[in-house]
Amino acid sequence: MGNHHHGHDSTHRGPLAAALAITVAVFILQVIGAALTGSLALLFDSAHVFTDAAGLSLALAAATLALRPATARRTWGFRRAEVVAAMAQAGLLLAVGLYVLIEGVRRLIEPTPVAGPELIVFGAIGLAGNIAALAVLARHRSANFNLRAAFLEVLNDALGSVAVIIAAVIITLTGWVRADALVALLIGALIVPRTIRLLRQTVSVLLESTPAGIDPDAVRAHISNLAFVTDVHDLHITQIATGLPVLTAHVVVEDECYTSGNAHKVLDQLQVCVGQHFDLSIEHSTFQIEPASHRLHEEGLAH
């Protein structure tokens, strides 16, 4: 017995495509700027932008896949593609962030010349592009893991561009070129913690951990208090993708529940319970309602 309403939320491909186009343009300009100025911070920021472009490409591909209908082989379609894409983006960002930290330390020890005035120009260009991409993604950033990862990447870019500009001003006014390496380290420090958090969230979904906003023990206790219910077992709460939690459970009821014709009422109560009672609403729920006498039969099969 179950409750299944398969809806398809918008994947927001338009904002992703626009942000990708802006990001690619910023990357090209920043690579040119890094070559002209010799700036490590701008070079690493451009590498960060490149990973963003790759990540946004993954996000756009995942959003496109998510629109494909379910099939007999893939009963959820490609809804989980957005989680996989977000995890891939987080992995790219983490690799870049760690490399930035290592190379930044090396540049602090062995500083190299940097063209400050030119760096200001290219930092400003990068920031303008980041702000434009953020404006495109901002309204949709909480829609799913995919868009959250995309927004996070572009936000990190914007912060990196601000840091590049600050370093450029310091170098121009004081000639202290180590400011470039310090900014590179700051960019890395901004990337790594946020990336690890997103990586943990996506891995949690792929490992089918209980989603945030609901406690299985509280669900079990609430179901157990319903009329006719004597026990709940094999309770599983997982998440296919953003906004798509699922629940399955075996619910043991008194034998008279069947003889009195109340089994369907119990199912209605169960669906209302998981759909409305908790902060996380679960519309995709499947319940196996068992008479108490069935439990002995089930245990016998297990042996």
PDB file of C-alpha atoms in Angstrom:
ATOM      1  CA  MET A   1       0.000   0.000   0.000  1.00  0.00           C
ATOM      2  CA  GLY A   2       1.523   3.296  -0.925  1.00  0.00           C
ATOM      3  CA  ASN A   3       1.166   6.946  -1.647  1.00  0.00           C
ATOM      4  CA  HIS A   4       2.879   8.030  -4.850  1.00  0.00           C
ATOM      5  CA  HIS A   5       2.526  11.370  -6.614  1.00  0.00           C
ATOM      6  CA  HIS A   6       5.358  11.692  -9.088  1.00  0.00           C
ATOM      7  CA  GLY A   7       5.801  15.365  -9.928  1.00  0.00           C
ATOM      8  CA  HIS A   8       8.577  17.066 -11.828  1.00  0.00           C
ATOM      9  CA  ASP A   9       9.910  20.326 -10.485  1.00  0.00           C
ATOM     10  CA  SER A  10      11.579  22.840 -12.746  1.00  0.00           C
ATOM     11  CA  THR A  11      15.293  22.195 -13.196  1.00  0.00           C
ATOM     12  CA  HIS A  12      16.041  25.881 -13.946  1.00  0.00           C
ATOM     13  CA  ARG A  13      18.200  25.219 -17.016  1.00  0.00           C
ATOM     14  CA  GLY A  14      17.894  28.818 -18.236  1.00  0.00           C
ATOM     15  CA  PRO A  15      19.751  30.405 -15.281  1.00  0.00           C
ATOM     16  CA  LEU A  16      22.392  27.666 -15.409  1.00  0.00           C
ATOM     17  CA  ALA A  17      23.018  28.233 -19.119  1.00  0.00           C
ATOM     18  CA  ALA A  18      23.276  32.011 -18.645  1.00  0.00           C
ATOM     19  CA  ALA A  19      25.642  31.626 -15.684  1.00  0.00           C
ATOM     20  CA  LEU A  20      27.773  29.185 -17.706  1.00  0.00           C
ATOM     21  CA  ALA A  21      28.104  31.641 -20.612  1.00  0.00           C
ATOM     22  CA  ILE A  22      29.156  34.447 -18.256  1.00  0.00           C
ATOM     23  CA  THR A  23      31.617  32.190 -16.436  1.00  0.00           C
ATOM     24  CA  VAL A  24      33.312  31.037 -19.646  1.00  0.00           C
ATOM     25  CA  ALA A  25      33.756  34.675 -20.728  1.00  0.00           C
ATOM     26  CA  VAL A  26      35.263  35.578 -17.333  1.00  0.00           C
ATOM     27  CA  PHE A  27      37.621  32.591 -17.513  1.00  0.00           C
ATOM     28  CA  ILE A  28      38.982  33.607 -20.903  1.00  0.00           C
ATOM     29  CA  LEU A  29      39.572  37.195 -19.778  1.00  0.00           C
ATOM     30  CA  GLN A  30      41.220  36.133 -16.508  1.00  0.00           C
ATOM     31  CA  VAL A  31      43.604  33.715 -18.242  1.00  0.00           C
ATOM     32  CA  ILE A  32      44.699  36.585 -20.472  1.00  0.00           C
ATOM     33  CA  GLY A  33      45.047  38.792 -17.404  1.00  0.00           C
ATOM     34  CA  ALA A  34      47.095  36.199 -15.501  1.00  0.00           C
ATOM     35  CA  ALA A  35      49.478  35.865 -18.451  1.00  0.00           C
ATOM     36  CA  LEU A  36      49.909  39.644 -18.703  1.00  0.00           C
ATOM     37  CA  THR A  37      50.302  40.371 -14.968  1.00  0.00           C
ATOM     38  CA  GLY A  38      52.067  37.245 -13.689  1.00  0.00           C
ATOM     39  CA  SER A  39      49.625  37.102 -10.762  1.00  0.00           C
ATOM     40  CA  LEU A  40      49.280  33.807  -8.875  1.00  0.00           C
ATOM     41  CA  ALA A  41      46.021  34.964  -7.300  1.00  0.00           C
ATOM     42  CA  LEU A  42      44.513  35.792 -10.684  1.00  0.00           C
ATOM     43  CA  LEU A  43      45.843  32.570 -12.204  1.00  0.00           C
ATOM     44  CA  PHE A  44      44.312  30.494  -9.427  1.00  0.00           C
ATOM     45  CA  ASP A  45      41.131  32.496  -9.545  1.00  0.00           C
ATOM     46  CA  SER A  46      40.949  31.722 -13.270  1.00  0.00           C
ATOM     47  CA  ALA A  47      41.559  28.025 -12.467  1.00  0.00           C
ATOM     48  CA  HIS A  48      38.740  28.297  -9.954  1.00  0.00           C
ATOM     49  CA  VAL A  49      36.574  29.881 -12.655  1.00  0.00           C
ATOM     50  CA  PHE A  50      37.476  27.007 -14.985  1.00  0.00           C
ATOM     51  CA  THR A  51      36.270  24.464 -12.432  1.00  0.00           C
ATOM     52  CA  ASP A  52      33.130  26.554 -12.061  1.00  0.00           C
ATOM     53  CA  ALA A  53      32.575  26.394 -15.814  1.00  0.00           C
ATOM     54  CA  ALA A  54      33.074  22.621 -15.694  1.00  0.00           C
ATOM     55  CA  GLY A  55      30.769  22.402 -12.689  1.00  0.00           C
ATOM     56  CA  LEU A  56      28.090  24.517 -14.336  1.00  0.00           C
ATOM     57  CA  SER A  57      28.367  22.331 -17.434  1.00  0.00           C
ATOM     58  CA  LEU A  58      27.771  19.294 -15.225  1.00  0.00           C
ATOM     59  CA  ALA A  59      24.878  21.089 -13.542  1.00  0.00           C
ATOM     60  CA  LEU A  60      23.310  21.951 -16.901  1.00  0.00           C
ATOM     61  CA  ALA A  61      23.725  18.383 -18.141  1.00  0.00           C
ATOM     62  CA  ALA A  62      22.210  17.038 -14.912  1.00  0.00           C
ATOM     63  CA  ALA A  63      19.284  19.457 -15.161  1.00  0.00           C
ATOM     64  CA  THR A  64      18.657  18.248 -18.706  1.00  0.00           C
ATOM     65  CA  LEU A  65      18.852  14.590 -17.664  1.00  0.00           C
ATOM     66  CA  ALA A  66      16.447  15.238 -14.783  1.00  0.00           C
ATOM     67  CA  LEU A  67      13.746  16.131 -17.311  1.00  0.00           C
ATOM     68  CA  ARG A  68      13.857  12.686 -18.874  1.00  0.00           C
ATOM     69  CA  PRO A  69      10.844  10.574 -17.869  1.00  0.00           C
ATOM     70  CA  ALA A  70      10.981   7.514 -15.669  1.00  0.00           C
ATOM     71  CA  THR A  71      11.317   4.148 -17.387  1.00  0.00           C
ATOM     72  CA  ALA A  72      10.927   0.513 -16.402  1.00  0.00           C
ATOM     73  CA  ARG A  73      14.694   0.381 -15.864  1.00  0.00           C
ATOM     74  CA  ARG A  74      14.997   3.754 -14.098  1.00  0.00           C
ATOM     75  CA  THR A  75      11.810   4.162 -12.116  1.00  0.00           C
ATOM     76  CA  TRP A  76      12.948   7.522 -10.710  1.00  0.00           C
ATOM     77  CA  GLY A  77      14.247   8.676 -14.081  1.00  0.00           C
ATOM     78  CA  PHE A  78      17.451  10.690 -13.691  1.00  0.00           C
ATOM     79  CA  ARG A  79      16.318  12.680 -10.668  1.00  0.00           C
ATOM     80  CA  ARG A  80      19.473  11.749  -8.751  1.00  0.00           C
ATOM     81  CA  ALA A  81      21.674  13.201 -11.518  1.00  0.00           C
ATOM     82  CA  GLU A  82      21.586  16.581  -9.760  1.00  0.00           C
ATOM     83  CA  VAL A  83      23.093  15.042  -6.625  1.00  0.00           C
ATOM     84  CA  VAL A  84      25.868  13.322  -8.583  1.00  0.00           C
ATOM     85  CA  ALA A  85      26.624  16.552 -10.476  1.00  0.00           C
ATOM     86  CA  ALA A  86      26.769  18.558  -7.250  1.00  0.00           C
ATOM     87  CA  MET A  87      29.159  16.008  -5.749  1.00  0.00           C
ATOM     88  CA  ALA A  88      31.379  16.210  -8.837  1.00  0.00           C
ATOM     89  CA  GLN A  89      31.412  20.015  -8.613  1.00  0.00           C
ATOM     90  CA  ALA A  90      32.336  19.824  -4.948  1.00  0.00           C
ATOM     91  CA  GLY A  91      35.164  17.409  -5.757  1.00  0.00           C
ATOM     92  CA  LEU A  92      36.560  19.772  -8.391  1.00  0.00           C
ATOM     93  CA  LEU A  93      36.368  22.729  -6.037  1.00  0.00           C
ATOM     94  CA  LEU A  94      38.064  20.806  -3.238  1.00  0.00           C
ATOM     95  CA  ALA A  95      40.966  19.794  -5.487  1.00  0.00           C
ATOM     96  CA  VAL A  96      41.488  23.381  -6.640  1.00  0.00           C
ATOM     97  CA  GLY A  97      41.215  24.743  -3.112  1.00  0.00           C
ATOM     98  CA  LEU A  98      43.828  22.377  -1.728  1.00  0.00           C
ATOM     99  CA  TYR A  99      46.194  23.138  -4.614  1.00  0.00           C
ATOM    100  CA  VAL A 100      45.775  26.865  -4.053  1.00  0.00           C
ATOM    101  CA  LEU A 101      46.698  26.472  -0.382  1.00  0.00           C
ATOM    102  CA  ILE A 102      49.840  24.487  -1.193  1.00  0.00           C
ATOM    103  CA  GLU A 103      51.020  26.771  -3.993  1.00  0.00           C
ATOM    104  CA  GLY A 104      50.177  29.887  -1.988  1.00  0.00           C
ATOM    105  CA  VAL A 105      52.540  28.795   0.782  1.00  0.00           C
ATOM    106  CA  ARG A 106      55.264  28.188  -1.793  1.00  0.00           C
ATOM    107  CA  ARG A 107      54.789  31.692  -3.261  1.00  0.00           C
ATOM    108  CA  LEU A 108      54.986  33.219   0.198  1.00  0.00           C
ATOM    109  CA  ILE A 109      58.430  31.669   0.570  1.00  0.00           C
ATOM    110  CA  GLU A 110      59.519  32.473  -2.995  1.00  0.00           C
ATOM    111  CA  PRO A 111      57.627  35.603  -4.144  1.00  0.00           C
ATOM    112  CA  THR A 112      57.528  36.538  -7.834  1.00  0.00           C
ATOM    113  CA  PRO A 113      56.888  39.937  -9.509  1.00  0.00           C
ATOM    114  CA  VAL A 114      53.261  40.911 -10.119  1.00  0.00           C
ATOM    115  CA  ALA A 115      51.895  43.760 -12.265  1.00  0.00           C
ATOM    116  CA  GLY A 116      49.576  45.530  -9.824  1.00  0.00           C
ATOM    117  CA  PRO A 117      47.701  48.107 -11.968  1.00  0.00           C
ATOM    118  CA  GLU A 118      46.811  45.581 -14.676  1.00  0.00           C
ATOM    119  CA  LEU A 119      45.730  43.139 -11.993  1.00  0.00           C
ATOM    120  CA  ILE A 120      43.188  45.655 -10.711  1.00  0.00           C
ATOM    121  CA  VAL A 121      41.601  45.854 -14.168  1.00  0.00           C
ATOM    122  CA  PHE A 122      41.291  42.104 -14.639  1.00  0.00           C
ATOM    123  CA  GLY A 123      40.119  41.601 -11.062  1.00  0.00           C
ATOM    124  CA  ALA A 124      37.348  44.137 -11.670  1.00  0.00           C
ATOM    125  CA  ILE A 125      36.356  42.386 -14.901  1.00  0.00           C
ATOM    126  CA  GLY A 126      36.141  39.092 -13.051  1.00  0.00           C
ATOM    127  CA  LEU A 127      34.081  40.607 -10.256  1.00  0.00           C
ATOM    128  CA  ALA A 128      31.636  42.176 -12.717  1.00  0.00           C
ATOM    129  CA  GLY A 129      31.119  38.815 -14.397  1.00  0.00           C
ATOM    130  CA  ASN A 130      30.678  37.058 -11.048  1.00  0.00           C
ATOM    131  CA  ILE A 131      28.072  39.582  -9.936  1.00  0.00           C
ATOM    132  CA  ALA A 132      26.162  39.081 -13.186  1.00  0.00           C
ATOM    133  CA  ALA A 133      26.211  35.285 -12.760  1.00  0.00           C
ATOM    134  CA  LEU A 134      25.147  35.586  -9.102  1.00  0.00           C
ATOM    135  CA  ALA A 135      22.224  37.775 -10.123  1.00  0.00           C
ATOM    136  CA  VAL A 136      21.105  35.106 -12.580  1.00  0.00           C
ATOM    137  CA  LEU A 137      21.335  32.253 -10.035  1.00  0.00           C
ATOM    138  CA  ALA A 138      20.340  34.017  -6.790  1.00  0.00           C
ATOM    139  CA  ARG A 139      16.570  33.559  -7.052  1.00  0.00           C
ATOM    140  CA  HIS A 140      16.885  29.818  -7.662  1.00  0.00           C
ATOM    141  CA  ARG A 141      19.850  28.959  -5.440  1.00  0.00           C
ATOM    142  CA  SER A 142      17.833  26.935  -2.910  1.00  0.00           C
ATOM    143  CA  ALA A 143      15.864  24.932  -5.481  1.00  0.00           C
ATOM    144  CA  ASN A 144      18.114  21.849  -5.377  1.00  0.00           C
ATOM    145  CA  PHE A 145      21.644  20.561  -4.672  1.00  0.00           C
ATOM    146  CA  ASN A 146      22.636  21.269  -8.253  1.00  0.00           C
ATOM    147  CA  LEU A 147      21.793  24.976  -8.132  1.00  0.00           C
ATOM    148  CA  ARG A 148      23.153  25.296  -4.604  1.00  0.00           C
ATOM    149  CA  ALA A 149      26.512  23.994  -5.815  1.00  0.00           C
ATOM    150  CA  ALA A 150      26.459  26.302  -8.836  1.00  0.00           C
ATOM    151  CA  PHE A 151      25.632  29.349  -6.731  1.00  0.00           C
ATOM    152  CA  LEU A 152      28.320  28.431  -4.195  1.00  0.00           C
ATOM    153  CA  GLU A 153      30.943  28.149  -6.916  1.00  0.00           C
ATOM    154  CA  VAL A 154      30.105  31.549  -8.397  1.00  0.00           C
ATOM    155  CA  LEU A 155      29.945  33.144  -4.931  1.00  0.00           C
ATOM    156  CA  ASN A 156      33.420  31.812  -4.182  1.00  0.00           C
ATOM    157  CA  ASP A 157      34.572  33.294  -7.476  1.00  0.00           C
ATOM    158  CA  ALA A 158      33.156  36.685  -6.543  1.00  0.00           C
ATOM    159  CA  LEU A 159      34.920  36.615  -3.177  1.00  0.00           C
ATOM    160  CA  GLY A 160      38.103  35.575  -4.956  1.00  0.00           C
ATOM    161  CA  SER A 161      37.790  38.498  -7.361  1.00  0.00           C
ATOM    162  CA  VAL A 162      37.389  40.917  -4.461  1.00  0.00           C
ATOM    163  CA  ALA A 163      40.500  39.442  -2.857  1.00  0.00           C
ATOM    164  CA  VAL A 164      42.431  39.775  -6.144  1.00  0.00           C
ATOM    165  CA  ILE A 165      41.504  43.451  -6.360  1.00  0.00           C
ATOM    166  CA  ILE A 166      42.609  44.061  -2.764  1.00  0.00           C
ATOM    167  CA  ALA A 167      45.940  42.354  -3.469  1.00  0.00           C
ATOM    168  CA  ALA A 168      46.387  44.406  -6.627  1.00  0.00           C
ATOM    169  CA  VAL A 169      45.812  47.650  -4.729  1.00  0.00           C
ATOM    170  CA  ILE A 170      48.313  46.643  -2.032  1.00  0.00           C
ATOM    171  CA  ILE A 171      50.935  45.700  -4.634  1.00  0.00           C
ATOM    172  CA  THR A 172      50.376  48.923  -6.582  1.00  0.00           C
ATOM    173  CA  LEU A 173      50.630  51.158  -3.511  1.00  0.00           C
ATOM    174  CA  THR A 174      53.363  49.345  -1.558  1.00  0.00           C
ATOM    175  CA  GLY A 175      55.119  46.968  -3.942  1.00  0.00           C
ATOM    176  CA  TRP A 176      54.641  44.106  -1.447  1.00  0.00           C
ATOM    177  CA  VAL A 177      54.171  41.187  -3.900  1.00  0.00           C
ATOM    178  CA  ARG A 178      53.553  38.617  -1.163  1.00  0.00           C
ATOM    179  CA  ALA A 179      50.053  40.090  -0.927  1.00  0.00           C
ATOM    180  CA  ASP A 180      49.308  38.081  -4.087  1.00  0.00           C
ATOM    181  CA  ALA A 181      50.193  34.794  -2.358  1.00  0.00           C
ATOM    182  CA  LEU A 182      48.226  35.757   0.755  1.00  0.00           C
ATOM    183  CA  VAL A 183      45.169  36.387  -1.385  1.00  0.00           C
ATOM    184  CA  ALA A 184      45.648  33.033  -3.099  1.00  0.00           C
ATOM    185  CA  LEU A 185      45.636  31.409   0.347  1.00  0.00           C
ATOM    186  CA  LEU A 186      42.496  33.340   1.256  1.00  0.00           C
ATOM    187  CA  ILE A 187      40.769  32.075  -1.899  1.00  0.00           C
ATOM    188  CA  GLY A 188      41.703  28.520  -0.933  1.00  0.00           C
ATOM    189  CA  ALA A 189      40.438  29.058   2.624  1.00  0.00           C
ATOM    190  CA  LEU A 190      37.116  30.283   1.226  1.00  0.00           C
ATOM    191  CA  ILE A 191      36.740  27.309  -1.081  1.00  0.00           C
ATOM    192  CA  VAL A 192      37.594  24.360   1.137  1.00  0.00           C
ATOM    193  CA  PRO A 193      35.130  24.582   4.115  1.00  0.00           C
ATOM    194  CA  ARG A 194      32.068  25.285   1.968  1.00  0.00           C
ATOM    195  CA  THR A 195      33.063  22.577  -0.467  1.00  0.00           C
ATOM    196  CA  ILE A 196      33.496  19.971   2.257  1.00  0.00           C
ATOM    197  CA  ARG A 197      30.044  20.832   3.623  1.00  0.00           C
ATOM    198  CA  LEU A 198      28.416  20.405   0.194  1.00  0.00           C
ATOM    199  CA  LEU A 199      30.380  17.203  -0.422  1.00  0.00           C
ATOM    200  CA  ARG A 200      29.153  15.748   2.871  1.00  0.00           C
ATOM    201  CA  GLN A 201      25.549  16.624   2.012  1.00  0.00           C
ATOM    202  CA  THR A 202      25.660  14.983  -1.406  1.00  0.00           C
ATOM    203  CA  VAL A 203      27.492  11.886  -0.146  1.00  0.00           C
ATOM    204  CA  SER A 204      24.871  11.610   2.599  1.00  0.00           C
ATOM    205  CA  VAL A 205      22.134  11.459  -0.048  1.00  0.00           C
ATOM    206  CA  LEU A 206      24.009   8.864  -2.099  1.00  0.00           C
ATOM    207  CA  LEU A 207      24.530   6.744   1.017  1.00  0.00           C
ATOM    208  CA  GLU A 208      20.754   6.981   1.591  1.00  0.00           C
ATOM    209  CA  SER A 209      21.105   8.601   4.995  1.00  0.00           C
ATOM    210  CA  THR A 210      18.011   9.992   6.698  1.00  0.00           C
ATOM    211  CA  PRO A 211      17.380  13.494   5.284  1.00  0.00           C
ATOM    212  CA  ALA A 212      17.478  16.558   7.521  1.00  0.00           C
ATOM    213  CA  GLY A 213      14.192  17.671   9.035  1.00  0.00           C
ATOM    214  CA  ILE A 214      12.855  14.309  10.157  1.00  0.00           C
ATOM    215  CA  ASP A 215      13.734  11.832  12.911  1.00  0.00           C
ATOM    216  CA  PRO A 216      12.945   8.128  12.273  1.00  0.00           C
ATOM    217  CA  ASP A 217      12.418   7.516  15.999  1.00  0.00           C
ATOM    218  CA  ALA A 218       9.866  10.322  16.139  1.00  0.00           C
ATOM    219  CA  VAL A 219       8.117   8.918  13.055  1.00  0.00           C
ATOM    220  CA  ARG A 220       8.059   5.435  14.572  1.00  0.00           C
ATOM    221  CA  ALA A 221       6.675   6.773  17.854  1.00  0.00           C
ATOM    222  CA  HIS A 222       3.984   8.818  16.135  1.00  0.00           C
ATOM    223  CA  ILE A 223       2.877   5.916  13.943  1.00  0.00           C
ATOM    224  CA  SER A 224       2.832   3.580  16.949  1.00  0.00           C
ATOM    225  CA  ASN A 225       0.321   5.866  18.670  1.00  0.00           C
ATOM    226  CA  LEU A 226      -2.207   5.562  15.847  1.00  0.00           C
ATOM    227  CA  ALA A 227      -5.336   3.505  16.420  1.00  0.00           C
ATOM    228  CA  PHE A 228      -4.951  -0.259  15.800  1.00  0.00           C
ATOM    229  CA  VAL A 229      -1.150   0.005  15.341  1.00  0.00           C
ATOM    230  CA  THR A 230       0.891  -2.286  17.607  1.00  0.00           C
ATOM    231  CA  ASP A 231       4.379  -2.093  16.077  1.00  0.00           C
ATOM    232  CA  VAL A 232       6.497  -0.510  13.332  1.00  0.00           C
ATOM    233  CA  HIS A 233       9.550  -2.172  11.820  1.00  0.00           C
ATOM    234  CA  ASP A 234      11.746  -1.996   8.691  1.00  0.00           C
ATOM    235  CA  LEU A 235      11.308   1.781   8.692  1.00  0.00           C
ATOM    236  CA  HIS A 236      13.527   3.503   6.113  1.00  0.00           C
ATOM    237  CA  ILE A 237      13.599   7.211   5.233  1.00  0.00           C
ATOM    238  CA  THR A 238      15.882   8.267   2.387  1.00  0.00           C
ATOM    239  CA  GLN A 239      16.160  10.971  -0.246  1.00  0.00           C
ATOM    240  CA  ILE A 240      16.295  10.448  -4.014  1.00  0.00           C
ATOM    241  CA  ALA A 241      17.047  14.097  -4.835  1.00  0.00           C
ATOM    242  CA  THR A 242      16.286  17.581  -3.556  1.00  0.00           C
ATOM    243  CA  GLY A 243      12.656  17.767  -2.478  1.00  0.00           C
ATOM    244  CA  LEU A 244      12.114  14.045  -3.033  1.00  0.00           C
ATOM    245  CA  PRO A 245      12.240  12.153   0.302  1.00  0.00           C
ATOM    246  CA  VAL A 246      10.814   8.630   0.385  1.00  0.00           C
ATOM    247  CA  LEU A 247       9.666   6.404   3.238  1.00  0.00           C
ATOM    248  CA  THR A 248       8.943   2.699   3.514  1.00  0.00           C
ATOM    249  CA  ALA A 249       7.766   0.799   6.599  1.00  0.00           C
ATOM    250  CA  HIS A 250       6.071  -2.345   7.822  1.00  0.00           C
ATOM    251  CA  VAL A 251       3.196  -1.436  10.151  1.00  0.00           C
ATOM    252  CA  VAL A 252       1.736  -4.148  12.366  1.00  0.00           C
ATOM    253  CA  VAL A 253      -1.922  -3.714  13.283  1.00  0.00           C
ATOM    254  CA  GLU A 254      -4.346  -5.642  15.465  1.00  0.00           C
ATOM    255  CA  ASP A 255      -5.960  -8.594  13.691  1.00  0.00           C
ATOM    256  CA  GLU A 256      -9.411  -7.095  14.198  1.00  0.00           C
ATOM    257  CA  CYS A 257      -8.342  -4.128  12.078  1.00  0.00           C
ATOM    258  CA  TYR A 258      -8.775  -6.344   9.029  1.00  0.00           C
ATOM    259  CA  THR A 259     -11.945  -8.076  10.165  1.00  0.00           C
ATOM    260  CA  SER A 260     -13.576  -4.756  11.010  1.00  0.00           C
ATOM    261  CA  GLY A 261     -12.606  -3.195   7.666  1.00  0.00           C
ATOM    262  CA  ASN A 262     -10.423  -0.456   9.175  1.00  0.00           C
ATOM    263  CA  ALA A 263      -7.203  -1.237   7.279  1.00  0.00           C
ATOM    264  CA  HIS A 264      -7.822   1.498   4.711  1.00  0.00           C
ATOM    265  CA  LYS A 265      -8.418   4.025   7.508  1.00  0.00           C
ATOM    266  CA  VAL A 266      -5.049   3.135   9.029  1.00  0.00           C
ATOM    267  CA  LEU A 267      -3.384   3.697   5.654  1.00  0.00           C
ATOM    268  CA  ASP A 268      -5.029   7.119   5.371  1.00  0.00           C
ATOM    269  CA  GLN A 269      -3.781   8.031   8.842  1.00  0.00           C
ATOM    270  CA  LEU A 270      -0.261   6.860   8.007  1.00  0.00           C
ATOM    271  CA  GLN A 271      -0.098   8.957   4.869  1.00  0.00           C
ATOM    272  CA  VAL A 272      -1.382  12.026   6.686  1.00  0.00           C
ATOM    273  CA  CYS A 273       1.118  11.403   9.468  1.00  0.00           C
ATOM    274  CA  VAL A 274       4.247  11.415   7.278  1.00  0.00           C
ATOM    275  CA  GLY A 275       2.865  13.974   4.843  1.00  0.00           C
ATOM    276  CA  GLN A 276       1.751  16.656   7.293  1.00  0.00           C
ATOM    277  CA  HIS A 277       2.913  16.053  10.855  1.00  0.00           C
ATOM    278  CA  PHE A 278       6.670  16.600  10.460  1.00  0.00           C
ATOM    279  CA  ASP A 279       8.762  19.511   9.191  1.00  0.00           C
ATOM    280  CA  LEU A 280       9.830  17.392   6.216  1.00  0.00           C
ATOM    281  CA  SER A 281       6.736  16.408   4.256  1.00  0.00           C
ATOM    282  CA  ILE A 282       6.996  12.954   2.660  1.00  0.00           C
ATOM    283  CA  GLU A 283       4.575  12.406  -0.212  1.00  0.00           C
ATOM    284  CA  HIS A 284       6.255   9.257  -1.535  1.00  0.00           C
ATOM    285  CA  SER A 285       5.467   6.723   1.189  1.00  0.00           C
ATOM    286  CA  THR A 286       4.956   2.969   0.975  1.00  0.00           C
ATOM    287  CA  PHE A 287       3.482   1.035   3.893  1.00  0.00           C
ATOM    288  CA  GLN A 288       3.124  -2.713   4.281  1.00  0.00           C
ATOM    289  CA  ILE A 289       0.261  -3.182   6.722  1.00  0.00           C
ATOM    290  CA  GLU A 290       0.446  -6.521   8.495  1.00  0.00           C
ATOM    291  CA  PRO A 291      -1.912  -8.198  10.958  1.00  0.00           C
ATOM    292  CA  ALA A 292      -0.230  -9.130  14.211  1.00  0.00           C
ATOM    293  CA  SER A 293      -0.563 -12.842  13.334  1.00  0.00           C
ATOM    294  CA  HIS A 294       1.556 -12.275  10.224  1.00  0.00           C
ATOM    295  CA  ARG A 295       4.594 -11.383  12.309  1.00  0.00           C
ATOM    296  CA  LEU A 296       5.036 -15.019  13.382  1.00  0.00           C
ATOM    297  CA  HIS A 297       4.791 -16.129   9.772  1.00  0.00           C
ATOM    298  CA  GLU A 298       7.347 -13.505   8.719  1.00  0.00           C
ATOM    299  CA  GLU A 299       9.785 -14.569  11.436  1.00  0.00           C
ATOM    300  CA  GLY A 300       9.351 -18.180  10.346  1.00  0.00           C
ATOM    301  CA  LEU A 301      10.338 -17.265   6.777  1.00  0.00           C
ATOM    302  CA  ALA A 302      13.437 -15.490   8.090  1.00  0.00           C
ATOM    303  CA  HIS A 303      14.636 -18.758   9.578  1.00  0.00           C
TER     304      HIS A 303
END
